[in-house]
XYZ file of C-alpha atoms in Angstrom:
550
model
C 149.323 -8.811 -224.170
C 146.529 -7.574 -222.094
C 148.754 -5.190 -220.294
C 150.256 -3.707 -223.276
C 146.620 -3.338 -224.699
C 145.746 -1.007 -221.472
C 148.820 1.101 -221.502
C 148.622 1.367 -225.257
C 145.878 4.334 -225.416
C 148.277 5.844 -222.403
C 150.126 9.364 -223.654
C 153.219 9.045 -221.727
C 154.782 11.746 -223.362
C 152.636 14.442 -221.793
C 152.785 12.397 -218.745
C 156.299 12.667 -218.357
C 155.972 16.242 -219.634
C 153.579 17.163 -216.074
C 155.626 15.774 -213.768
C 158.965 17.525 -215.469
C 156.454 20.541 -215.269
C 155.483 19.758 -211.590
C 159.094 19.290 -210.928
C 160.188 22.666 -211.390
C 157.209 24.511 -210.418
C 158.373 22.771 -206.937
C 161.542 23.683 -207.244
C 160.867 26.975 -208.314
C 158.361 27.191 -205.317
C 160.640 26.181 -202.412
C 163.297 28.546 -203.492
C 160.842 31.667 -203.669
C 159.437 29.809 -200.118
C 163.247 30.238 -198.913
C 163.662 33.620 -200.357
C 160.348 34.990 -198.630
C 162.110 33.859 -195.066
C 165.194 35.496 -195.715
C 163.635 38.619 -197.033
C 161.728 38.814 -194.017
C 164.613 37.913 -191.631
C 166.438 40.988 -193.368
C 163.700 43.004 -192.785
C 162.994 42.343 -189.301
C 166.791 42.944 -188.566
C 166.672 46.366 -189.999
C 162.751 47.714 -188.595
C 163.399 47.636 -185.106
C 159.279 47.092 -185.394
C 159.468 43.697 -187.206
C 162.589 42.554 -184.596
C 160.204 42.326 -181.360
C 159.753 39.034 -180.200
C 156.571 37.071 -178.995
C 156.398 34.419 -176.007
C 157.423 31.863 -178.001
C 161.062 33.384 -178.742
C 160.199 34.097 -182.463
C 160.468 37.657 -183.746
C 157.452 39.469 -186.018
C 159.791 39.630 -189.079
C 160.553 36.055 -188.817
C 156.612 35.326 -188.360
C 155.601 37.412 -191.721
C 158.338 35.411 -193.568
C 156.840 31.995 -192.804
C 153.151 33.118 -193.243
C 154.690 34.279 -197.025
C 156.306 31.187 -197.132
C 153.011 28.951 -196.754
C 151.620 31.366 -198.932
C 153.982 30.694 -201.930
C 153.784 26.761 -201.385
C 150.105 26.869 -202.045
C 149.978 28.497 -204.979
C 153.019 26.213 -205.885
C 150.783 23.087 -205.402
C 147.699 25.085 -206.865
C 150.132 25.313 -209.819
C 151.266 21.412 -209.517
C 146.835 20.521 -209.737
C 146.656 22.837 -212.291
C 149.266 21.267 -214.488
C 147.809 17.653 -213.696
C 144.180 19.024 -214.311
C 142.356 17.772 -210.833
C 139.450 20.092 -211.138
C 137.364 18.392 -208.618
C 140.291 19.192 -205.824
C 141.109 22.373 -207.557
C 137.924 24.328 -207.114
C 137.644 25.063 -203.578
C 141.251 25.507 -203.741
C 140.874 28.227 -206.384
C 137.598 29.747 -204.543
C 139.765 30.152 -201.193
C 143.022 31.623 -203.466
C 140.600 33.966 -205.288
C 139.282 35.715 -202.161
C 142.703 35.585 -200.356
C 144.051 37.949 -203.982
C 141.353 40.216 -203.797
C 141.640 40.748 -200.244
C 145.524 41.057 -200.588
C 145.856 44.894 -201.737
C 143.828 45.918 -199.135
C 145.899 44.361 -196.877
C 149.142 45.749 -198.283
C 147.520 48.896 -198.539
C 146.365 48.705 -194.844
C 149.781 47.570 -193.884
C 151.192 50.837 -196.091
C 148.910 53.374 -194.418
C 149.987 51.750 -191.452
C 153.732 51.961 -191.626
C 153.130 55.311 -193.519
C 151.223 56.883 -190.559
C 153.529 55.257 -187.369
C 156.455 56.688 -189.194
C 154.288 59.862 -189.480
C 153.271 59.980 -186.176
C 156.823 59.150 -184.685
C 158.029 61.992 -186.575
C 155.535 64.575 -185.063
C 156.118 63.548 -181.749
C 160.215 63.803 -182.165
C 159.355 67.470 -183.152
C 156.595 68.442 -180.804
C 158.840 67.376 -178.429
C 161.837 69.097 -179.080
C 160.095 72.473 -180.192
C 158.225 72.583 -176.068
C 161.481 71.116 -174.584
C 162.123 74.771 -174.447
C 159.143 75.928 -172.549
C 159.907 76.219 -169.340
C 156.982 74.827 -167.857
C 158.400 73.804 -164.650
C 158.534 77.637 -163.906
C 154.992 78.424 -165.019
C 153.527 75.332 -162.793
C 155.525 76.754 -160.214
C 157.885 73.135 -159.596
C 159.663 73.363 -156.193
C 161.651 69.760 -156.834
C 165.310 70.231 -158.087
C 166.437 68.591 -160.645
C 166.334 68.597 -164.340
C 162.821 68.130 -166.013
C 162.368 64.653 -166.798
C 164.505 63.291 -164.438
C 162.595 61.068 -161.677
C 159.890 62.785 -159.767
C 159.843 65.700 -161.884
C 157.175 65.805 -164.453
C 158.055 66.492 -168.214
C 155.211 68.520 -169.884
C 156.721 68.820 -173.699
C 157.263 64.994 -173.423
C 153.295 63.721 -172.184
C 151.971 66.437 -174.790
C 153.832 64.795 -177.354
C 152.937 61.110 -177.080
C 149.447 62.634 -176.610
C 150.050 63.750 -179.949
C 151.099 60.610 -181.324
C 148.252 58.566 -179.811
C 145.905 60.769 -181.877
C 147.590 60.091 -184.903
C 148.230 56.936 -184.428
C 144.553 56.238 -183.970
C 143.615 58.189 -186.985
C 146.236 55.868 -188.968
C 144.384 52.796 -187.098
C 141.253 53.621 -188.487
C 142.182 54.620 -191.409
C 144.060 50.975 -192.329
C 140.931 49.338 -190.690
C 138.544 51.461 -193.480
C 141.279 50.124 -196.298
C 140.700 46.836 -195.110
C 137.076 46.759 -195.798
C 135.944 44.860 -192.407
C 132.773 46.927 -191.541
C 132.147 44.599 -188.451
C 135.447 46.529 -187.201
C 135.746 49.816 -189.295
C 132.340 50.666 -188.641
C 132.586 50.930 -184.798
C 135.954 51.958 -184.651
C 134.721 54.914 -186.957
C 132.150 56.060 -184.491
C 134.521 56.068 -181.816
C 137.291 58.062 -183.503
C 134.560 60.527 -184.512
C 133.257 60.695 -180.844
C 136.852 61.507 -179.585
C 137.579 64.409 -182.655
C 134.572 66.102 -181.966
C 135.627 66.377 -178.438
C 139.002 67.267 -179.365
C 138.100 71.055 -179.198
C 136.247 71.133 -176.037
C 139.480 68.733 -174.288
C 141.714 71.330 -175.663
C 140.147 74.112 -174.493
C 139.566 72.498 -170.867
C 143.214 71.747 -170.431
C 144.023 75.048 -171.408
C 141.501 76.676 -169.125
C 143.165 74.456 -166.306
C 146.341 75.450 -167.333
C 145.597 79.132 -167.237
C 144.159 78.564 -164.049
C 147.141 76.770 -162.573
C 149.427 80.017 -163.856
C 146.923 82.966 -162.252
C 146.384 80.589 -159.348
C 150.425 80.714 -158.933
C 150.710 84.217 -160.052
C 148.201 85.447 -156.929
C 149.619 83.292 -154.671
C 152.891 84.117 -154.600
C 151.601 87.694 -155.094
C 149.351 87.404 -151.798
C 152.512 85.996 -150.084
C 154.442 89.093 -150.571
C 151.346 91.427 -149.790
C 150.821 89.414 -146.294
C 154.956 89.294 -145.155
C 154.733 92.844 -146.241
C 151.888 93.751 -143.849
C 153.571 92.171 -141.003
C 150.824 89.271 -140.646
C 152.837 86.602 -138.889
C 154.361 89.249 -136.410
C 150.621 90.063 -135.888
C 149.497 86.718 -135.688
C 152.665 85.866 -133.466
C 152.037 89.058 -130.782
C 148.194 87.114 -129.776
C 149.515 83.854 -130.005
C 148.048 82.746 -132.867
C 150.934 81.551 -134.906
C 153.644 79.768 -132.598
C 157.432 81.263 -132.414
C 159.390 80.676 -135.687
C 155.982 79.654 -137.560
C 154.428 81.204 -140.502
C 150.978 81.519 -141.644
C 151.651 83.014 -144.993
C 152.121 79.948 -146.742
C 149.138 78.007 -145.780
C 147.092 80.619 -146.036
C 148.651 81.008 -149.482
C 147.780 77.441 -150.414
C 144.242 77.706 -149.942
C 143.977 80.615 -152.322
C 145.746 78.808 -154.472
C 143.229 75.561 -154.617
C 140.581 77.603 -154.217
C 141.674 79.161 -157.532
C 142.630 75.773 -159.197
C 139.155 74.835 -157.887
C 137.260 77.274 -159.850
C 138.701 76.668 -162.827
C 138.132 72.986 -162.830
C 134.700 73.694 -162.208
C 134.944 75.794 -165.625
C 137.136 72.973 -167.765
C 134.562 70.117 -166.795
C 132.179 72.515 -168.175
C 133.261 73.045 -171.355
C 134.037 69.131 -171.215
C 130.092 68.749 -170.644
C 130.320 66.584 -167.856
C 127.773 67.433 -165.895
C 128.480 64.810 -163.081
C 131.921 66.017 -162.525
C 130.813 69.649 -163.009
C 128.473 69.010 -160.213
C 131.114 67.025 -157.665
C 133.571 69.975 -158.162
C 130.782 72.622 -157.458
C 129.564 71.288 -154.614
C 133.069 70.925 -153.362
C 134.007 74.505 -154.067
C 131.047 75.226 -152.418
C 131.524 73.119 -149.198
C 135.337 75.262 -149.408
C 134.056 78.313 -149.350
C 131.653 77.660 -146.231
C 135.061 75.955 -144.511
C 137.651 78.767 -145.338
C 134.585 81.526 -144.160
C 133.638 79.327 -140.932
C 137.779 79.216 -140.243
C 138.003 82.931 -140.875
C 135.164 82.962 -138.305
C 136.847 80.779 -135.470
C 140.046 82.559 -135.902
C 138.497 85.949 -135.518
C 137.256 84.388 -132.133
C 139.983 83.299 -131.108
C 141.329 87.017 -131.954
C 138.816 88.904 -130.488
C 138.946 86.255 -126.754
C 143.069 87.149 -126.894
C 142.221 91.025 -126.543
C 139.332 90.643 -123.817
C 141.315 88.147 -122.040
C 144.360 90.966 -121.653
C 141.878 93.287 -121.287
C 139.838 92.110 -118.687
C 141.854 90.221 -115.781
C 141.106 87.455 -113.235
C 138.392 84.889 -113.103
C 136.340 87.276 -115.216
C 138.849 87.177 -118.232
C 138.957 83.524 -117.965
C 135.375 83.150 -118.007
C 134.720 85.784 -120.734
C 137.881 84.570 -122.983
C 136.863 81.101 -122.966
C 133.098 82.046 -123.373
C 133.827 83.753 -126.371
C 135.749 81.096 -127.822
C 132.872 78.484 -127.760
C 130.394 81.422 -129.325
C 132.774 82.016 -132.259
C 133.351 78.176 -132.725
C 129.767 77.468 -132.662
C 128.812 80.341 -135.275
C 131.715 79.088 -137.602
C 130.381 75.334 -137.424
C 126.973 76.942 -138.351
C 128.259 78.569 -141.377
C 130.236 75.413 -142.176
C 127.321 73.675 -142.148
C 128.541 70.833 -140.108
C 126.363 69.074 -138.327
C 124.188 72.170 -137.479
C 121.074 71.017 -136.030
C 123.600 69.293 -133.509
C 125.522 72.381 -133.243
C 122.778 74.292 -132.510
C 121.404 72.175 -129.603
C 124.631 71.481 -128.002
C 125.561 75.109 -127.819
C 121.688 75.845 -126.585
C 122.346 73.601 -123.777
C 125.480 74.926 -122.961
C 124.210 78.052 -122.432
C 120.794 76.924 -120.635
C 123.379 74.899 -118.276
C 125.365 77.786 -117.523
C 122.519 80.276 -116.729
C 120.504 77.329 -114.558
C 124.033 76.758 -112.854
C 124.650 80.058 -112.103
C 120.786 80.421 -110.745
C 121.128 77.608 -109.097
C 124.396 78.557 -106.869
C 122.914 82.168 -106.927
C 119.691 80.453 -105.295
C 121.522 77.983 -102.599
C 124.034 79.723 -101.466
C 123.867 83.246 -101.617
C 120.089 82.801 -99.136
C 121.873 84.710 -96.542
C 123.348 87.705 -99.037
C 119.859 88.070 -100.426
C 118.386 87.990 -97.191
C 120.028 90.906 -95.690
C 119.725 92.714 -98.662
C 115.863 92.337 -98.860
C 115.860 93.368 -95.080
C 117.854 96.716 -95.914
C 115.570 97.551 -98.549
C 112.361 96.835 -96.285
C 114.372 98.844 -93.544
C 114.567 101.792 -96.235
C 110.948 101.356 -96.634
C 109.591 101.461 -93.069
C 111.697 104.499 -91.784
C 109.711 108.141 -91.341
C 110.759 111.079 -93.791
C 112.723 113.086 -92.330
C 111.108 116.892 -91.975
C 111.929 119.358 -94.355
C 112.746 122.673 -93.124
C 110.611 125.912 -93.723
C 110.925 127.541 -96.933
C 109.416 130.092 -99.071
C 109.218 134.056 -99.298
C 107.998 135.618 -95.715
C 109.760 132.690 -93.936
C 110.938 134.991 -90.614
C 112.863 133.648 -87.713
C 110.029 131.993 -85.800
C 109.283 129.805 -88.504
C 113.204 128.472 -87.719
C 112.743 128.375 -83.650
C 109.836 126.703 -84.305
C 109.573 122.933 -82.394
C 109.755 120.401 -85.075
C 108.047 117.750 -83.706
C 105.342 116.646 -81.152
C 107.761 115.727 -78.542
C 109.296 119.194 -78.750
C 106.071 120.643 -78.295
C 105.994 118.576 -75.532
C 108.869 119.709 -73.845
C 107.653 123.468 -74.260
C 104.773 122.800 -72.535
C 106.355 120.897 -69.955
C 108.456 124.043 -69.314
C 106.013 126.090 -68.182
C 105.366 128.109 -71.846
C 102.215 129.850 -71.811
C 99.738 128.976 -74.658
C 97.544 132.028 -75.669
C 94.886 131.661 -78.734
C 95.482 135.222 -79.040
C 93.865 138.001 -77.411
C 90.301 137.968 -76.593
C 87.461 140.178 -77.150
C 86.804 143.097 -74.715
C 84.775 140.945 -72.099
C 85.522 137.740 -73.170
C 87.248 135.219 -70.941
C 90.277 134.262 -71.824
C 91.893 130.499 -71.616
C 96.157 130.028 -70.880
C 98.366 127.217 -69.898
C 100.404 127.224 -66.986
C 102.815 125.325 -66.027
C 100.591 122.705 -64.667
C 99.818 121.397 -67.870
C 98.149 122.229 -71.226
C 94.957 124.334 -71.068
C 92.367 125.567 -73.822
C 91.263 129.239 -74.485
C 88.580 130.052 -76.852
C 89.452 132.956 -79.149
C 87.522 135.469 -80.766
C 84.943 132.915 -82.844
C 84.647 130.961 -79.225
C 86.165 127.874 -80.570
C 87.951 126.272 -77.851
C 91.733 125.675 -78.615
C 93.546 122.382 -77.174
C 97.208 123.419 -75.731
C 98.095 119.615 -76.272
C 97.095 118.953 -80.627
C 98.107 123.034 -81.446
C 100.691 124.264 -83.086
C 103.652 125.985 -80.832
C 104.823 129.255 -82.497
C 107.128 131.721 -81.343
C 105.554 135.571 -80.445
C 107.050 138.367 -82.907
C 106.711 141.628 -82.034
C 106.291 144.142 -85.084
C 109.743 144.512 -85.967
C 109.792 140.504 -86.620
C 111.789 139.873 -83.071
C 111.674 136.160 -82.065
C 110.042 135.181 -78.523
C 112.239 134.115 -75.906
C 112.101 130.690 -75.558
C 112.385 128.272 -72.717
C 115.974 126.231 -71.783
C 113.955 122.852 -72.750
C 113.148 124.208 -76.254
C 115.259 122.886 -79.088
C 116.256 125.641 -82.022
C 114.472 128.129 -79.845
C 117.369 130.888 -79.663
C 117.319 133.732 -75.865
C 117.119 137.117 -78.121
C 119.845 139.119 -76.651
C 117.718 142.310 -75.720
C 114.959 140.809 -73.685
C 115.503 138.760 -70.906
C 114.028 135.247 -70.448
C 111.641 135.930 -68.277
C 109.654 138.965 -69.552
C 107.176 138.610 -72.793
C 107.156 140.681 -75.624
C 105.105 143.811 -75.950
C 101.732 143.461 -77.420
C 100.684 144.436 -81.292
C 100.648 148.164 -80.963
C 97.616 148.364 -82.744
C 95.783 145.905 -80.597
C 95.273 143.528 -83.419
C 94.611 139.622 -82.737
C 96.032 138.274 -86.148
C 99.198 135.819 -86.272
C 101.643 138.161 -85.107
C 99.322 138.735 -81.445
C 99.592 134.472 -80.941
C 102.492 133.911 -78.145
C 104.165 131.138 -76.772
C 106.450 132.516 -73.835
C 108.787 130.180 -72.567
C 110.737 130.251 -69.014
C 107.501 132.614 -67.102
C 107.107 131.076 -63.854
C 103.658 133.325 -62.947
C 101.172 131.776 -64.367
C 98.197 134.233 -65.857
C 95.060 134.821 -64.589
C 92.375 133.471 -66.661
C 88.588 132.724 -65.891
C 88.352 129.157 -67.313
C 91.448 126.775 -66.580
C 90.794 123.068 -68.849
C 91.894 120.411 -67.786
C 94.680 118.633 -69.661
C 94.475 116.492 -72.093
C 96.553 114.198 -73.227
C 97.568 114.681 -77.094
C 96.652 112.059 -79.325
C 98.994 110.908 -82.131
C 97.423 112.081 -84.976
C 97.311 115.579 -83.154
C 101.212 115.035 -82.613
C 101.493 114.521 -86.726
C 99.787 117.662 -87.216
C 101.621 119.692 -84.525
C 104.973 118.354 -86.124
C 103.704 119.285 -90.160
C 102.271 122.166 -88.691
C 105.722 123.408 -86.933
C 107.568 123.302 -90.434
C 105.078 125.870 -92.427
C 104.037 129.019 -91.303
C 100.733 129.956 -90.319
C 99.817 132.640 -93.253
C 98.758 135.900 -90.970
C 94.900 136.168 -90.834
C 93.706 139.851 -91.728
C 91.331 142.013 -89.544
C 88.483 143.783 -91.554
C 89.735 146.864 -90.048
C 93.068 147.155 -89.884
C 96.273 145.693 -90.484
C 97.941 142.222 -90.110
């Protein structure tokens, strides 16, 4: 009785009505549950996309299909608590289910954009593709492989600028679906970046073409160069002073480093316009450092050149020693200009050369003592020997001047002879002084002043006409005149004058004259000889009477 009392107020009809309601809505949710997987296995099968699988073996279609699938039980059950009207377990429920609908078209419509722009960007790189497959860029970047571009080792231009092109779209599409989305803790930044990279967009274009121009021209010159160089005959050049071996070339290397140096300076230029002013700065200081190398190995080699020509010029131990000598000049001034190491270079090559001029001295020094010493003693030789005499010259130079004695000990001899000394003749009452043949004597002459036969000067007689005195056998230079004999003297001044012409010196008399004071000998002093022998090699300018002639 009690019990039917409690289940009398009960309304089993709706009762039974709910659960036939939460029946079906069951039903009706596992089948929709079962179509979401299949829809999705469909799916998956036909986007090649959707058919890639994870490490757990299960593909990305088949994933999506059970996520739907969980998705279409819950709101089945929120449908069942619905029905039964549990609003204490139904709220949250509904809170969670309301955010998870309004966040659902943005994530379809992310998911669209998505899809939209892969497809999109696929597309573009299909055509970009194709349409610079027919570039021949392999020609331009002057490719020396065989082979077909794109096969393996050869690179494919048309194909890396394509999926460059399909990264960039493919991140504008990423952003894009991340701003649909409406997650600003991941939009935001991924905004900024996407901005960043588009606004240097124009400068990386313009930097890879700039490096791309500069690989063409570098190519262009290069090969240009090459043909100017074989056409000059450089390697035959180079070959004739050994500076290339047989059968090698220089063109091509010399080629190549035109060709970096090229590549060089435009890189300098792209990571300029890339405004990257550390790598702008690496790559100018290594063009820099190249062009000191390339000028200090154009220096070294025009050493080596100019050593090759003195070495076949010069020959011996002296082309040795010069060729090698200026080897080691040329090397050190291209190391300078390098700038390797120059404070080193510098005082290695200063020592060098102090060693070599302090070796030299040194063996110079030790063991040429002997060498130098007779050459000093020639020289002081040179020094210490008497100037010879210079013979008589000048206008009124007659034939005594040349018969003449020359020196003291020729005067000597004269007066050995027996030559007869006269001062000249002397005044009317005057005594007169001669020499025999006993020895020098003195006379005085017309002023009285005594004259020494010894310190005077010996001078032939002349007679008027300019005839030379006989002269003794033991005078030297002292020709016989052919028209006087040796014996007699020459006739007196016709005038009676006692000038120059009156002084005789007869040699070969054996009769003595007769004079009133005979002087002893003296013996002649060497400064006396000096002056006899200067005196011998000018002649006496004639002394003039006031009266008369000379």
């Amino acid at each position: 009785m009690h019990t039917a009392t409690v289940f009398a107020g009960v309304d089993w009809g709706s009762i039974i009505a709910k659960i036939l309601i939460a029946i079906v809505i069951l039903l009706i949710t596992w089948v929709l549950a079962r179509t979401v997987i299949w829809a999705f296995g469909k799916l998956a099968a036909r986007v090649p996309a959707l058919g890639d699988t994870n490490d757990d073996g299960h593909s990305l279609g088949a994933t999506l299909g059970q996520i739907a699938s969980l998705l279409v039980w819950l709101f089945g059950l929120i449908a069942v608590l619905q029905v039964f009207d549990l609003g204490e377990v139904l709220t949250p429920i509904q809170a969670l289910l309301t955010g998870v609908m309004n966040f659902l078209p943005n994530l379809i419509g992310a998911i669209f954009v998505f899809v939209i722009g892969a497809l999109l960007a696929k597309v573009a790189r299909q055509l970009v593709e194709t349409a610079l497959g027919a570039v021949p860029f392999h020609r331009w970047l002057g490719s020396s492989r065989d082979g077909e571009e794109g096969s393996a080792g050869v690179p494919n231009i048309a194909r890396t600028l394509a999926l460059v092109l399909y990264a960039l779209i493919m991140i504008v599409i990423s952003i894009a679906a991340l701003q649909i989305l409406g997650i600003s803790s991941i939009s935001d930044p991924a905004q900024r970046m996407l901005q960043t990279i588009f606004d240097a967009v124009p400068n990386i274009v313009a930097a890879a073409l700039m490096l791309g121009l500069g690989v063409v021209i570098a190519r262009f010159a290069a090969g240009l160069l090459g043909d100017i160089l074989e056409g000059l005959g450089t390697d035959r050049a180079l070959r004739e002073i050994d500076a290339v071996p047989e059968g090698g070339s220089a063109v091509p290397w010399i080629t190549r480093v035109v060709q970096v140096a090229i590549v060089l300076f435009f890189a300098v230029m792209a990571a300029q316009l890339l405004n990257f002013p550390v790598i702008t700065d690496v790559l100018a200081r290594v063009l820099e450092l190249g062009g000191k190398v390339v000028f200090g190995a154009a220096v070294i080699a025009a050493g080596f050149f100019v050593a090759r020509l003195l070495g076949r010029v010069l020959s011996g131990t002296t082309a040795v020693i010069v060729r090698w000598a200026t080897i080691v000049l040329f090397v050190a001034m291209g190391l300078t200009f390098m700038g390797i190491a120059t404070e080193i270079i510098v005082l290695a090559f200063g020592s060098l050369v102090v060693g070599a001029a302090l070796a030299a001295a040194l063996a110079f020094g030790l063991g040429g003592r002997d060498a130098a010493g007779r050459v000093l003693e020639r020289a002081q030789q040179r020094l210490d020997a008497p100037a010879p005499a210079a013979a008589g010259s000048g206008a009124g130079a007659t034939p005594s001047d040349a018969a003449a004695p020359s020196s003291p000990s020729a005067a000597s001899a004269v007066s050995s002879s027996g030559a007869t000394f006269s001062a000249g003749p002397a005044p009317a009452g005057g005594p007169s002084t001669t020499a025999s043949d006993s020895g020098p004597s003195s006379s005085a002459g017309a002023t009285g002043t005594p004259a020494t036969g010894g310190s005077s000067s010996v001078e032939a007689a002349i007679d008027p006409a300019g005839t030379p005195a006989a002269g003794g056998d033991d005078a030297p230079g002292d020709p016989t005149p052919p028209d006087l004999p040796p014996t007699e003297t020459p006739p007196a001044d016709p005038e009676g004058s006692d000038g120059a012409g009156s002084d005789t010196a007869t040699a070969g008399s054996t009769t003595p004259e007769t004079s009133s004071t005979q002087a002893p000998p003296t013996k002649e002093l060497p400064a006396a000889k000096k002056a006899a022998a200067k005196k011998s090699t000018t002649r006496r300018a004639p002394r003039k009477r006031s009266g008369g002639t000379t």
